[in-house]
Short mmCIF file of C-alpha atoms and ligand atoms in Angstrom, two decimals:
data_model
loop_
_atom_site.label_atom_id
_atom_site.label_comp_id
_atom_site.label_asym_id
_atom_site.label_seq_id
_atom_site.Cartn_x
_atom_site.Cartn_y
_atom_site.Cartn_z
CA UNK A 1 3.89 -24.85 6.62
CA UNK A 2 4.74 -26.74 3.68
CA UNK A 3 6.86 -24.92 0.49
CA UNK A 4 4.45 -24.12 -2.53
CA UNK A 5 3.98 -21.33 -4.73
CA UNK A 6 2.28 -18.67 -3.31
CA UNK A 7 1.13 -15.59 -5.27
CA UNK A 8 0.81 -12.18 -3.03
CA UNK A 9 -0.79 -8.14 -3.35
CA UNK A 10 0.91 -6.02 -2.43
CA UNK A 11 -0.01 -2.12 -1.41
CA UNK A 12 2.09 0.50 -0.62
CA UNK A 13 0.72 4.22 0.62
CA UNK A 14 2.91 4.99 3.51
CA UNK A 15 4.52 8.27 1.83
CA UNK A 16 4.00 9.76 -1.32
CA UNK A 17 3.95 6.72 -3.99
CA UNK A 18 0.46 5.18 -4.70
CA UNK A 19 1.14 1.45 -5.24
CA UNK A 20 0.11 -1.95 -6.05
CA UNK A 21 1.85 -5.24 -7.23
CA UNK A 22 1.74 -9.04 -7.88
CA UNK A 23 4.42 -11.16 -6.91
CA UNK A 24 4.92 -14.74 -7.08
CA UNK A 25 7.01 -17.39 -4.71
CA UNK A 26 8.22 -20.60 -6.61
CA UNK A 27 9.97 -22.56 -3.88
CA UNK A 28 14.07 -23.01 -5.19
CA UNK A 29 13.67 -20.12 -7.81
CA UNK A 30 14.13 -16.54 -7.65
CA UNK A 31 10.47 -14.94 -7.51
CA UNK A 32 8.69 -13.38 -10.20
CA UNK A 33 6.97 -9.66 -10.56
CA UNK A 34 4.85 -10.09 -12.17
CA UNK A 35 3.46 -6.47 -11.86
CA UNK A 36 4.38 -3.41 -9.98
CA UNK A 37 2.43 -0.11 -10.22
CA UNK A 38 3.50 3.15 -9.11
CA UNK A 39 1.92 5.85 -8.90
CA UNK A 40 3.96 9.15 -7.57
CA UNK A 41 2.37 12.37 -6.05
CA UNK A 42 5.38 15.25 -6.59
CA UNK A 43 2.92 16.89 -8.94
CA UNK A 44 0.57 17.08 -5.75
CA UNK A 45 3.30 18.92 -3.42
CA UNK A 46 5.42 20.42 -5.68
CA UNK A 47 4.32 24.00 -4.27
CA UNK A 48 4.87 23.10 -0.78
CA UNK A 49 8.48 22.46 -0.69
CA UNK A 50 7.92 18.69 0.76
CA UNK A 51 5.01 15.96 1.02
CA UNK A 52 1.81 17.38 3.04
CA UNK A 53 0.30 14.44 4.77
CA UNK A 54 -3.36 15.25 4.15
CA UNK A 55 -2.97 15.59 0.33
CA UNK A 56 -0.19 12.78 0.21
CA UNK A 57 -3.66 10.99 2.06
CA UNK A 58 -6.24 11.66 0.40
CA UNK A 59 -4.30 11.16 -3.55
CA UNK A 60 -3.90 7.51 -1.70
CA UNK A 61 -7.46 7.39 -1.47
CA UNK A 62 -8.78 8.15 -4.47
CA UNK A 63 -5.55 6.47 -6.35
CA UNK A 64 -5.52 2.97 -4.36
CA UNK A 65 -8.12 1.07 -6.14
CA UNK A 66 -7.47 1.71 -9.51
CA UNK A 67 -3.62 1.24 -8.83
CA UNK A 68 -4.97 -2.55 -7.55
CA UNK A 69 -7.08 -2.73 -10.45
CA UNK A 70 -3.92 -1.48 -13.03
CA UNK A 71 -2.07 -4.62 -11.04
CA UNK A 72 -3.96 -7.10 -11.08
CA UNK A 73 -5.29 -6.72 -14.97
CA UNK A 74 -1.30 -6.40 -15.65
CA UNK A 75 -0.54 -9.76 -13.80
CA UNK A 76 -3.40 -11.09 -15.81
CA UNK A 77 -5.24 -12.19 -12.45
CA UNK A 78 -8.04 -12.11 -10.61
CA UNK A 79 -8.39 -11.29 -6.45
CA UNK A 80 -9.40 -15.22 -6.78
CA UNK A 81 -6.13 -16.04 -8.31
CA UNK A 82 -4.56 -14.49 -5.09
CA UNK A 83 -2.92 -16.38 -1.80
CA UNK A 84 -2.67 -13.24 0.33
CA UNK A 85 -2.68 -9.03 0.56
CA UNK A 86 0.20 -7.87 2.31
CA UNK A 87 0.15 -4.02 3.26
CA UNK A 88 2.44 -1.36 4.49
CA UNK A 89 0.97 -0.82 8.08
CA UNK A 90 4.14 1.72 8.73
CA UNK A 91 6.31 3.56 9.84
CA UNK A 92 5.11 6.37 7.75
CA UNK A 93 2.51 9.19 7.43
CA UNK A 94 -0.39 8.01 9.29
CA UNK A 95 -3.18 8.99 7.21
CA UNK A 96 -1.78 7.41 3.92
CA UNK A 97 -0.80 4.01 5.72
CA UNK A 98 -4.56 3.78 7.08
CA UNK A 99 -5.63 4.34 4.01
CA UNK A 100 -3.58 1.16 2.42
CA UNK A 101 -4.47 -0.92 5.50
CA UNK A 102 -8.20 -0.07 5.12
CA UNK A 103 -8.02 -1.41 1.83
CA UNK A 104 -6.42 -4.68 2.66
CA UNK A 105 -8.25 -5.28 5.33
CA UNK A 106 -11.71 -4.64 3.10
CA UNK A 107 -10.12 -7.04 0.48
CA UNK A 108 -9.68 -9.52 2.74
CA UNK A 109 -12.56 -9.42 4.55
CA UNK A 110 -14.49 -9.76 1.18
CA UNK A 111 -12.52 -12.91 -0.18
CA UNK A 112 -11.39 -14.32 2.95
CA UNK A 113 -7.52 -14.10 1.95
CA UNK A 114 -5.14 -13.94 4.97
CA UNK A 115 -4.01 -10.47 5.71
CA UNK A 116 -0.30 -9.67 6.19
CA UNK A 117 0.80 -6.41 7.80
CA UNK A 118 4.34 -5.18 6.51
CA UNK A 119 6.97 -2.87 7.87
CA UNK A 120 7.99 -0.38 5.12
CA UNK A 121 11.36 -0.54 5.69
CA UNK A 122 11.80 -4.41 5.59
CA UNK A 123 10.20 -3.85 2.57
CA UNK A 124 13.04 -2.03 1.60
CA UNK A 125 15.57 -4.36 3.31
CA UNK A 126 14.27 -7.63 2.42
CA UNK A 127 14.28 -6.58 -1.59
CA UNK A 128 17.84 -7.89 -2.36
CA UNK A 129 16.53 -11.72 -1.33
CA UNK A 130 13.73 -10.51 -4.33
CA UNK A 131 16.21 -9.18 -6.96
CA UNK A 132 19.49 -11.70 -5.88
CA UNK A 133 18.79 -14.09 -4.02
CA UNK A 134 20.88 -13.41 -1.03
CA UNK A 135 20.98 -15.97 2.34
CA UNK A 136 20.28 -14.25 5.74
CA UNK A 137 22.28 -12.38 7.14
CA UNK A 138 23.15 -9.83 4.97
CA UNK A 139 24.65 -6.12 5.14
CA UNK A 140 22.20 -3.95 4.02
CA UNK A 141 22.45 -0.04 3.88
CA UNK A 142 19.50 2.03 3.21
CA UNK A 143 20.10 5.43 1.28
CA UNK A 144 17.59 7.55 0.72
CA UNK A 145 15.67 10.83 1.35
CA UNK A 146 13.79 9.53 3.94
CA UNK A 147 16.14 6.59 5.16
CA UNK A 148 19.85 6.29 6.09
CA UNK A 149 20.75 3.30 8.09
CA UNK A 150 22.88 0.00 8.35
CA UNK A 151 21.00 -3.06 9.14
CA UNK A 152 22.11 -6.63 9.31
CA UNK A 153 18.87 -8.83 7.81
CA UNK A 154 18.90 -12.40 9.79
CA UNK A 155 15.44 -13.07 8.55
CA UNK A 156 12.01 -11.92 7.61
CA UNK A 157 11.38 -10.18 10.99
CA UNK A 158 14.97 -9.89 12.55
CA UNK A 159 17.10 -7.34 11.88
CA UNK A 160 19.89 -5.21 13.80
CA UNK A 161 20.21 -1.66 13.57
CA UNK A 162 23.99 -1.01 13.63
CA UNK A 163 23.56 2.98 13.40
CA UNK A 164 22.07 5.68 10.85
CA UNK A 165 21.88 9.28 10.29
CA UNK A 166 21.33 11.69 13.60
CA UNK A 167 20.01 14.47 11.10
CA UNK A 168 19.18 15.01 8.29
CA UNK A 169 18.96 11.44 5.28
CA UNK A 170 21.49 11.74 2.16
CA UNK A 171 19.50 12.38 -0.36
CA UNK A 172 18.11 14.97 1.81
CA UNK A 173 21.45 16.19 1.71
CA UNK A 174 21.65 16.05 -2.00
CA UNK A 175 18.48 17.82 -2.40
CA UNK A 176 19.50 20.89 0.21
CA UNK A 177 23.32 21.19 -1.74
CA UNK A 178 20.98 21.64 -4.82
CA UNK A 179 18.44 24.39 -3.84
CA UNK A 180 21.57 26.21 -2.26
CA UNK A 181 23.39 26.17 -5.92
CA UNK A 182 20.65 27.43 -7.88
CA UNK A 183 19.91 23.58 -9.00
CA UNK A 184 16.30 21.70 -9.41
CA UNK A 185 14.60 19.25 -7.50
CA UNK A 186 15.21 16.39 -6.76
CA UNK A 187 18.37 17.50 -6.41
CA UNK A 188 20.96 14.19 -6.24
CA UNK A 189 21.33 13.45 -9.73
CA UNK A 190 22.07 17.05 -10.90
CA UNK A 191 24.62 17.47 -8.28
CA UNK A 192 26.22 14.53 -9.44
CA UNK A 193 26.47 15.77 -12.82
CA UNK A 194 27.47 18.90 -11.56
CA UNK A 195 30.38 17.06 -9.94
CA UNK A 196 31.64 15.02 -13.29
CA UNK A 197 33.02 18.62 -14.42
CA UNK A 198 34.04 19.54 -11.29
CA UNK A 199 37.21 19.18 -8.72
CA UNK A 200 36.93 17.40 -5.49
CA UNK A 201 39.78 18.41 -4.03
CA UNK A 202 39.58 22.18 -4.30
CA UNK A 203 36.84 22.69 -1.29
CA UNK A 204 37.75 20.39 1.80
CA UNK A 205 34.68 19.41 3.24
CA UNK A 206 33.98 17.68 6.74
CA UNK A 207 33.63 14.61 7.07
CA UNK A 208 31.44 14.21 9.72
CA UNK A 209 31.52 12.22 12.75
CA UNK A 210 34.81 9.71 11.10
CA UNK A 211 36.29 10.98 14.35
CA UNK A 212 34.04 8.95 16.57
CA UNK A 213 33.09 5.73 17.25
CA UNK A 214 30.58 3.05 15.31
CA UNK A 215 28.42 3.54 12.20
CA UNK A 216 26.02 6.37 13.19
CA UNK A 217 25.85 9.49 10.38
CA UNK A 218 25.66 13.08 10.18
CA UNK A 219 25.03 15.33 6.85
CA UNK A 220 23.49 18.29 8.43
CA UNK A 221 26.70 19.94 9.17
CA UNK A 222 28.07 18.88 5.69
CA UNK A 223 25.20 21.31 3.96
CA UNK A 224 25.32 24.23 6.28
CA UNK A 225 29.95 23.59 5.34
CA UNK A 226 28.51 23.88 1.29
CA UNK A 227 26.78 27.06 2.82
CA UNK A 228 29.19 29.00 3.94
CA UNK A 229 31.91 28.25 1.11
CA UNK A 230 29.32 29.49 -1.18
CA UNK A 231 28.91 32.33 1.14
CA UNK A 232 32.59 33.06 1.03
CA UNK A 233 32.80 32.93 -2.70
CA UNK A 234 29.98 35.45 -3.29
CA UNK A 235 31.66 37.84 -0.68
CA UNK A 236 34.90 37.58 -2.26
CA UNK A 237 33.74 38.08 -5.86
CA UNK A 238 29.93 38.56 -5.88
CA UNK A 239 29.13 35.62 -7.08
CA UNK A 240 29.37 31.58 -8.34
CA UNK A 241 31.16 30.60 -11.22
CA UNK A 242 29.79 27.60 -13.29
CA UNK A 243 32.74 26.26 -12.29
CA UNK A 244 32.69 27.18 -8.76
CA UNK A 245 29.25 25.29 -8.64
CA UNK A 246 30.69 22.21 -10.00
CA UNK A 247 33.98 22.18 -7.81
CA UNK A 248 31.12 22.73 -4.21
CA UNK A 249 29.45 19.68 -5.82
CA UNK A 250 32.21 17.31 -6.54
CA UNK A 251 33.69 18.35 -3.07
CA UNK A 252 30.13 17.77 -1.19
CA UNK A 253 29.86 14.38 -3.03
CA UNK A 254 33.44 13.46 -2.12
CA UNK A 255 32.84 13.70 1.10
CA UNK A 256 29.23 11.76 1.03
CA UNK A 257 31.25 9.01 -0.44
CA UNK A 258 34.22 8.97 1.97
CA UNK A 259 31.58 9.42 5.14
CA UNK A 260 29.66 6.43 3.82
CA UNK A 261 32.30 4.10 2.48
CA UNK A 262 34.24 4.69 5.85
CA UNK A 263 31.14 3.50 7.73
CA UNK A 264 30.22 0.87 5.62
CA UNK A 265 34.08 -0.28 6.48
CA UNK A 266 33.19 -0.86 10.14
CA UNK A 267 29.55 -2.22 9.56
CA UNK A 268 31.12 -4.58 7.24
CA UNK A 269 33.95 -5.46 10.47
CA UNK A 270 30.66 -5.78 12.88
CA UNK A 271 28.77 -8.34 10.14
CA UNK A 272 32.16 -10.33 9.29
CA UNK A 273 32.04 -10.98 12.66
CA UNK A 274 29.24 -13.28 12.58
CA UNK A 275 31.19 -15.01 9.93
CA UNK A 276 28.78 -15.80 7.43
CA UNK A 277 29.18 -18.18 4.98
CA UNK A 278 28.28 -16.27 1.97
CA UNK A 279 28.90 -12.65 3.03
CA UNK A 280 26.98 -10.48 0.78
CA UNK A 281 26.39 -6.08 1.09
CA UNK A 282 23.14 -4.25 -0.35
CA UNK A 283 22.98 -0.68 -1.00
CA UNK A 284 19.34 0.43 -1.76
CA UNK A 285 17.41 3.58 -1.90
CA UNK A 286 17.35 6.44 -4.13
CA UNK A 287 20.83 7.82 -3.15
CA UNK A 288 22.08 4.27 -4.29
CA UNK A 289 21.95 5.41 -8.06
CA UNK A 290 25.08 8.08 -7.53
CA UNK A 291 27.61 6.21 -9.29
CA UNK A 292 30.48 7.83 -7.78
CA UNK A 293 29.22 6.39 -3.79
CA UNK A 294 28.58 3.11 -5.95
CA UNK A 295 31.95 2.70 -6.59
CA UNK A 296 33.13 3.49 -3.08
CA UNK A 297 31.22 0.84 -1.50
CA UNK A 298 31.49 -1.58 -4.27
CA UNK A 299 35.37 -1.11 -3.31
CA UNK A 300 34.92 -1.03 0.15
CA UNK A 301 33.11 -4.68 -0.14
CA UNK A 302 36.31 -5.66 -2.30
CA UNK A 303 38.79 -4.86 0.45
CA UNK A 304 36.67 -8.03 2.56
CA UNK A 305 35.78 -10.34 -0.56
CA UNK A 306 32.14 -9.68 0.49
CA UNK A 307 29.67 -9.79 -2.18
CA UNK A 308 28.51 -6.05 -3.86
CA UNK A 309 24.81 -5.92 -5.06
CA UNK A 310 22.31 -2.96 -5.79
CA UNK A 311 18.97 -3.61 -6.55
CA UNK A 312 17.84 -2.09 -9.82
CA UNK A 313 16.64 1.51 -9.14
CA UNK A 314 12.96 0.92 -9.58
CA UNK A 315 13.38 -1.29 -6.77
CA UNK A 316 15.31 0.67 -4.48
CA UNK A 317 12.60 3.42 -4.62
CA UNK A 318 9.38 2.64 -3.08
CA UNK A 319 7.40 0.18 -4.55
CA UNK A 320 4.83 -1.91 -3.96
CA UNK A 321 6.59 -5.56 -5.18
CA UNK A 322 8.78 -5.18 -1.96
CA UNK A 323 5.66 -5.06 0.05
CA UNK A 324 4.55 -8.12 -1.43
CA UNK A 325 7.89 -9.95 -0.91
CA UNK A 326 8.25 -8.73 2.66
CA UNK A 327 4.46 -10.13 3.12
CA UNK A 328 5.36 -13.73 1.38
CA UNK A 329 8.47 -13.70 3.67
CA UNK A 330 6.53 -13.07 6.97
CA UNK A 331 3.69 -15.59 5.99
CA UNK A 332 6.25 -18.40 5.13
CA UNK A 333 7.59 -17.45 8.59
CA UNK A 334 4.53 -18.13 10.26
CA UNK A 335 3.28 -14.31 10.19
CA UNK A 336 -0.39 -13.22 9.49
CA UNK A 337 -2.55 -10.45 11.29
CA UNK A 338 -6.03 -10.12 11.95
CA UNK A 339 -9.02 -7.10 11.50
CA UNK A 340 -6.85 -5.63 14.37
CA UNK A 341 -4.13 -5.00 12.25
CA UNK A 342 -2.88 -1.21 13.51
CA UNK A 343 -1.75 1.32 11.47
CA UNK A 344 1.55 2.80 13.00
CA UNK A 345 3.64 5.89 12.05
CA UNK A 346 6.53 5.01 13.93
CA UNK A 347 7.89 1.36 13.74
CA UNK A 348 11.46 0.90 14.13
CA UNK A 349 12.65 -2.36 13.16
CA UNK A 350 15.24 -2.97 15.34
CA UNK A 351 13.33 -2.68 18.52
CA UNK A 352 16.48 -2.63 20.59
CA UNK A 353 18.37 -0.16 18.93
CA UNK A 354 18.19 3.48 20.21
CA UNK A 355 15.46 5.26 18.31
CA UNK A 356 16.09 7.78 15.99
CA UNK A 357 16.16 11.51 16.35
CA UNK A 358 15.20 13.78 13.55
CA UNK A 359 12.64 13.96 10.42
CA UNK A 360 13.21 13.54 6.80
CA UNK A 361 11.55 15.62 4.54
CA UNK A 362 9.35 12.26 3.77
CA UNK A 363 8.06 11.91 7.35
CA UNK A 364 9.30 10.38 10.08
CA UNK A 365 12.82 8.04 9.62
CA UNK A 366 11.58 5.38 12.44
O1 KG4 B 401 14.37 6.37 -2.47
P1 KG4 B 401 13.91 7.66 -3.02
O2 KG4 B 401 13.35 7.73 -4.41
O3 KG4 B 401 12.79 8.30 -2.12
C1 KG4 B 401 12.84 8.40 -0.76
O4 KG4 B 401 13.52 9.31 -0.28
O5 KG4 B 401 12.18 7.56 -0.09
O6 KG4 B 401 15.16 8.66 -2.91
C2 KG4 B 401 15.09 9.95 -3.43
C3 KG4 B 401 16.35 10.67 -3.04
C4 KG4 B 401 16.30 12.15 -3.38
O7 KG4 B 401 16.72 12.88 -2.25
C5 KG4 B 401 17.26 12.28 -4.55
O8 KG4 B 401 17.89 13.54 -4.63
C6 KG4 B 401 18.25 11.18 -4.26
O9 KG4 B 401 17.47 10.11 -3.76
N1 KG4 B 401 18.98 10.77 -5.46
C7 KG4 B 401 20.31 10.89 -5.61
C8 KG4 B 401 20.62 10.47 -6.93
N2 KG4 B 401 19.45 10.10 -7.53
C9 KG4 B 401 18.45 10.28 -6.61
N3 KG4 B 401 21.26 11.33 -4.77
C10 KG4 B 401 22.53 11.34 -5.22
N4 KG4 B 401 22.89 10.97 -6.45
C11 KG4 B 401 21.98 10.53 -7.35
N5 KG4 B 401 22.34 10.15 -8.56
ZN1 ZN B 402 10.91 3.94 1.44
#
């Protein structure tokens, strides 16, 4: 296929973000966005203490066409103007990923433009060739509350799972620490305020699973550990300080930050390996804005002379331009589906890898 410019849809419904974007390939150039809607749902399932898949559904339903609409009128195009739809068909909650794939597929069968099926999370891992540039392969880790894992990208469709979380996702993590100190949802960024005032070093945290083996991750144990210390404290003197809350946070976040940057260490060893010619690490996902765990894997990458990049948070967070991308890069790879196009829940992208156990809060981690 020869190299032109090709200008792509993109739709995104596979969890609780309605959304729709333009973007455009120039061959030799960085692309160009040139629009990305999203539309969120917490509003929807604030009351429920997580995303409910028939709301998260049916919002996607009524929301998708006008998000396409907002799109398109902000790219200043028309469906004729188009070369392709791409479309999260998974992993994800079922009934909001058929709902994106029904529309693509109706789209396309009305205008006769190819149909590309997308995996959500090489949505998510192809986005640093989007925002930088970077050559295949890459490091890429995925924080989020939904994701946590270390993949090595070596093209549109190839990718190696070198480990991830065997509970519960960071941000997840983040979110639990919160509601267990009195904090608001979503929970990260207040904890890492909380933490600015507070001492690190006064709770010792565990740092779970350092002691064995390869690049897998644990934070389930590292909540219940901010548990029980509050426990402790409210035995011993009926209550939190202010500055007891700070000190649990900074110490929880320390040890995020050490568990991750030590992991990142030995995915790093596994990639170098390979010895690419440009080495290059992205962190992405919503867990990637902390700036403390920034700077620990920014460091990390240092220590090798690898690259450091982080897309810019709108990015990182599910979108609908990645979707897009991740379409453009599977159709200049030869990839394009037909009417049969399936939507799947689960849809690991490392085939070989071991699959994952657990849930996030945002469905199923695949
Ligand atoms: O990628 P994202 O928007 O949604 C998915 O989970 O897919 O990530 C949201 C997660 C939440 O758990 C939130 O608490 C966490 O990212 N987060 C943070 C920070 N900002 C957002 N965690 C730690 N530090 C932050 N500054
Ligand atoms: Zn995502």
């Amino acid at each position: 296929m020869g190299d032109r410019v090709l200008t792509f849809l993109g739709i995104e419904s596979s969890c609780d973000d309605t959304a729709a974007a333009v973007v455009r390939y120039i061959p030799g150039q960085l692309a160009e966005i040139l629009s990305s809607e999203v539309e969120g749902q917490s509003a929807l399932h604030a009351n429920f203490g997580g995303v409910v898949p028939e709301i998260a559904a049916r919002a996607h339903v009524e929301r998708l066409d006008h998000c396409v609409e907002r799109a398109l009128a902000q790219a200043g195009l028309g469906l004729a103007n188009l070369d392709a739809v791409a479309v999260t068909a998974g992993p994800g909650l079922i009934g909001g990923v058929l709902s994106g794939v029904m529309l693509a597929k109706g789209i396309s069968a009305a205008t006769g433009l190819p149909l590309i099926g997308v995996n959500h999370l090489a949505g998510h891992a192809l986005t640093p060739r989007l925002t930088d540039g970077l050559t295949f392969p890459y490091l890429m880790l995925l924080v989020s509350g939904g994701h946590c894992q270390f993949l090595i990208t070596r093209g549109p469709e190839q990718f190696q799972r070198l480990g991830g979380t065997i509970d519960d996702a960071p941000g997840e993590a983040f979110d639990k620490v919160a509601k267990l100190l009195g904090l608001a949802q979503p929970g990260g960024p207040l904890v890492e305020a909380e933490a600015r005032l507070g001492d690190g070093k006064r709770f010792r945290f565990p740092r779970p699973l350092l002691d064995r083996p390869g690049c897998d991750l644990s934070f389930s144990g590292l909540k219940t550990a901010v548990l029980r210390a509050r426990d402790a404290l409210i035995t011993a003197q009926g209550g939190i300080t202010i500055q007891d809350r700070r000190d649990l946070c900074a110490g929880f976040q320390a040890a995020v930050a050490d568990v991750l940057a030590e992991k990142t260490r030995r995915a790093l060893a596994i990639y170098l390996d390979d010895n690419p010619t440009d080495p290059a690490f992205a962190v992405a996902g919503g867990v990637a804005a902390n700036v403390v765990l920034r700077d620990a894997l920014r460091k990390v990458c240092a220590e090798r002379n690898v690259r450091f990049t982080a897309p810019p948070l709108a990015l990182c967070t599910d979108n609908a331009a990645m979707i897009a991308w991740a379409g453009i890069e599977r159709f200049r790879n030869g990839g394009q589906d037909g009417m049969d196009l399936l939507a799947r829940p689960r849809w690991p992208l490392d085939a070989t890898a071991a699959p994952m156990i657990g849930s996030g809060k945002k469905g199923p981690k695949a």
